C-alpha cells in the first residue's frame, strides 16, 4: 500500500465525526472478524497486519475492487439520540435495537454502568451498495482512576470465526469465552518501523503497528468475547491494569446473570 493511499485514508478518517470509542469499537470488530457475507471482509488485504489506523479506514471505505454483491467493507456508528445514563432504560434500548441481551449494572470489581446506546452497522460491496444492516447495543462501564471498559452486543452473524489466535479460552457455564491481549506500536507518519518490528508483525499474532500518531508509543488492548443465543458479546479495554482472570471474571458475571 503506497504512502499516497495511506494519506488519503487518514484524511478521510479525520473528516468523519466518530468518537474515539466508536472508532475503537469498529476497529475491534474488523480486527476480530468480519461478516459472513463475503468472508472476513478483508478482500486481498490482510487487515490484521495493517495496523489500527489503516484498519479503521478500511472499515469505512472499500479498498479492493471485488465483484458487486460481495461484502468488502463495513460502515457503522452509534445512533444519535439513543444514549442514556439510566440502566432502567435497558428495555427501551433493547426494543430500539430489536435485541434481547444480558447486562449487569455493576461488577464485583467496582466497574459500574455509565451509559448505553444503540449502534448500527451495514456491510457494503465494492461499489458502495448496502448489503445487510445490523443494530447492536453498546454499554460503557466506569471506575474511578481506571480506563473505561466497553461492552458491545451485536448479532453474531455479523462475524466470521475470529478465534484462531486466542490468547486464552475458557468454558464458563457452558459458554466458550475467548480472551485476547494485543500490543499496538503507534508510530508517527514519518517514522518507519525497524526490521525487527516488521518481522514481529509476521510472527506474533498479537502485535500490530499503527501509523499516524503524534509520537511513538505502545498501547495494549484487552478483549473478551463470547456468544449467547445468537448475540456476540465483546468486552474491550484500552491500557487497563487487569489480567485475563479479571476479565474472565467479568464475563462470568454476565453469563451467570442469564
mmCIF file of N, CA and C in Angstrom, residues 77-86 88-101 116-121 133-138 153 155:
data_model
loop_
_atom_site.group_PDB
_atom_site.id
_atom_site.type_symbol
_atom_site.label_atom_id
_atom_site.label_comp_id
_atom_site.label_asym_id
_atom_site.label_seq_id
_atom_site.Cartn_x
_atom_site.Cartn_y
_atom_site.Cartn_z
ATOM 1 N N UNK A 77 -21.677 3.147 13.325
ATOM 2 C CA UNK A 77 -21.542 4.161 14.357
ATOM 3 C C UNK A 77 -22.705 4.054 15.316
ATOM 4 N N UNK A 78 -22.740 4.910 16.321
ATOM 5 C CA UNK A 78 -23.831 4.887 17.272
ATOM 6 C C UNK A 78 -24.942 5.826 16.825
ATOM 7 N N UNK A 79 -26.187 5.443 17.088
ATOM 8 C CA UNK A 79 -27.341 6.196 16.611
ATOM 9 C C UNK A 79 -27.586 7.395 17.527
ATOM 10 N N UNK A 80 -27.592 8.570 16.926
ATOM 11 C CA UNK A 80 -27.779 9.813 17.677
ATOM 12 C C UNK A 80 -29.130 9.798 18.394
ATOM 13 N N UNK A 81 -29.125 10.234 19.643
ATOM 14 C CA UNK A 81 -30.349 10.340 20.405
ATOM 15 C C UNK A 81 -30.725 9.113 21.197
ATOM 16 N N UNK A 82 -29.914 8.046 21.103
ATOM 17 C CA UNK A 82 -30.248 6.828 21.848
ATOM 18 C C UNK A 82 -29.467 6.688 23.142
ATOM 19 N N UNK A 83 -28.475 7.545 23.379
ATOM 20 C CA UNK A 83 -27.649 7.394 24.579
ATOM 21 C C UNK A 83 -28.453 7.703 25.835
ATOM 22 N N UNK A 84 -28.274 6.870 26.854
ATOM 23 C CA UNK A 84 -28.923 7.083 28.136
ATOM 24 C C UNK A 84 -27.993 6.658 29.258
ATOM 25 N N UNK A 85 -28.059 7.381 30.353
ATOM 26 C CA UNK A 85 -27.257 7.061 31.529
ATOM 27 C C UNK A 85 -28.078 6.342 32.588
ATOM 28 N N UNK A 86 -29.274 5.947 32.250
ATOM 29 C CA UNK A 86 -30.146 5.231 33.192
ATOM 30 C C UNK A 86 -30.195 3.757 32.825
ATOM 31 N N UNK A 88 -32.126 1.657 33.951
ATOM 32 C CA UNK A 88 -33.527 1.258 33.882
ATOM 33 C C UNK A 88 -34.084 1.385 32.467
ATOM 34 N N UNK A 89 -33.363 2.079 31.575
ATOM 35 C CA UNK A 89 -33.809 2.228 30.190
ATOM 36 C C UNK A 89 -33.409 1.050 29.318
ATOM 37 N N UNK A 90 -32.852 0.011 29.921
ATOM 38 C CA UNK A 90 -32.342 -1.106 29.130
ATOM 39 C C UNK A 90 -33.418 -1.703 28.234
ATOM 40 N N UNK A 91 -34.615 -1.895 28.765
ATOM 41 C CA UNK A 91 -35.674 -2.499 27.956
ATOM 42 C C UNK A 91 -36.020 -1.621 26.754
ATOM 43 N N UNK A 92 -35.969 -0.288 26.925
ATOM 44 C CA UNK A 92 -36.238 0.618 25.815
ATOM 45 C C UNK A 92 -35.137 0.510 24.752
ATOM 46 N N UNK A 93 -33.902 0.420 25.218
ATOM 47 C CA UNK A 93 -32.775 0.278 24.300
ATOM 48 C C UNK A 93 -32.871 -1.046 23.553
ATOM 49 N N UNK A 94 -33.239 -2.098 24.258
ATOM 50 C CA UNK A 94 -33.400 -3.401 23.608
ATOM 51 C C UNK A 94 -34.480 -3.340 22.533
ATOM 52 N N UNK A 95 -35.560 -2.644 22.824
ATOM 53 C CA UNK A 95 -36.643 -2.527 21.855
ATOM 54 C C UNK A 95 -36.186 -1.771 20.613
ATOM 55 N N UNK A 96 -35.420 -0.686 20.809
ATOM 56 C CA UNK A 96 -34.931 0.095 19.677
ATOM 57 C C UNK A 96 -33.965 -0.718 18.811
ATOM 58 N N UNK A 97 -33.172 -1.572 19.479
ATOM 59 C CA UNK A 97 -32.194 -2.375 18.746
ATOM 60 C C UNK A 97 -32.783 -3.675 18.226
ATOM 61 N N UNK A 98 -33.957 -4.049 18.724
ATOM 62 C CA UNK A 98 -34.550 -5.322 18.325
ATOM 63 C C UNK A 98 -33.761 -6.493 18.853
ATOM 64 N N UNK A 99 -33.249 -6.364 20.083
ATOM 65 C CA UNK A 99 -32.406 -7.394 20.673
ATOM 66 C C UNK A 99 -32.822 -7.666 22.111
ATOM 67 N N UNK A 100 -32.523 -8.870 22.553
ATOM 68 C CA UNK A 100 -32.727 -9.250 23.948
ATOM 69 C C UNK A 100 -31.367 -9.656 24.499
ATOM 70 N N UNK A 101 -30.785 -8.804 25.339
ATOM 71 C CA UNK A 101 -29.410 -9.023 25.791
ATOM 72 C C UNK A 101 -29.353 -9.305 27.292
ATOM 73 N N UNK A 116 -25.335 3.800 27.916
ATOM 74 C CA UNK A 116 -25.508 2.843 26.820
ATOM 75 C C UNK A 116 -26.198 3.532 25.664
ATOM 76 N N UNK A 117 -26.084 2.934 24.491
ATOM 77 C CA UNK A 117 -26.703 3.485 23.287
ATOM 78 C C UNK A 117 -26.827 2.405 22.231
ATOM 79 N N UNK A 118 -27.634 2.685 21.234
ATOM 80 C CA UNK A 118 -27.843 1.747 20.137
ATOM 81 C C UNK A 118 -26.837 2.040 19.031
ATOM 82 N N UNK A 119 -26.232 1.008 18.494
ATOM 83 C CA UNK A 119 -25.301 1.154 17.382
ATOM 84 C C UNK A 119 -25.929 0.568 16.123
ATOM 85 N N UNK A 120 -25.369 0.948 14.993
ATOM 86 C CA UNK A 120 -25.876 0.462 13.719
ATOM 87 C C UNK A 120 -24.705 0.268 12.765
ATOM 88 N N UNK A 121 -24.721 -0.819 12.026
ATOM 89 C CA UNK A 121 -23.664 -1.092 11.050
ATOM 90 C C UNK A 121 -24.286 -1.724 9.822
ATOM 91 N N UNK A 133 -27.803 -4.871 7.050
ATOM 92 C CA UNK A 133 -27.688 -3.892 8.130
ATOM 93 C C UNK A 133 -27.963 -4.586 9.458
ATOM 94 N N UNK A 134 -27.342 -4.076 10.500
ATOM 95 C CA UNK A 134 -27.443 -4.660 11.822
ATOM 96 C C UNK A 134 -27.546 -3.548 12.857
ATOM 97 N N UNK A 135 -28.272 -3.811 13.916
ATOM 98 C CA UNK A 135 -28.257 -2.936 15.069
ATOM 99 C C UNK A 135 -27.653 -3.681 16.246
ATOM 100 N N UNK A 136 -27.034 -2.922 17.139
ATOM 101 C CA UNK A 136 -26.429 -3.503 18.326
ATOM 102 C C UNK A 136 -26.611 -2.574 19.508
ATOM 103 N N UNK A 137 -26.081 -2.988 20.640
ATOM 104 C CA UNK A 137 -26.158 -2.191 21.857
ATOM 105 C C UNK A 137 -24.759 -2.078 22.446
ATOM 106 N N UNK A 138 -24.349 -0.850 22.777
ATOM 107 C CA UNK A 138 -23.042 -0.600 23.381
ATOM 108 C C UNK A 138 -23.233 -0.071 24.793
ATOM 109 N N UNK A 153 -22.782 -5.473 22.188
ATOM 110 C CA UNK A 153 -23.602 -6.643 21.879
ATOM 111 C C UNK A 153 -24.114 -6.495 20.456
ATOM 112 N N UNK A 155 -25.387 -8.761 16.653
ATOM 113 C CA UNK A 155 -25.815 -10.031 16.095
ATOM 114 C C UNK A 155 -24.585 -10.852 15.727
#
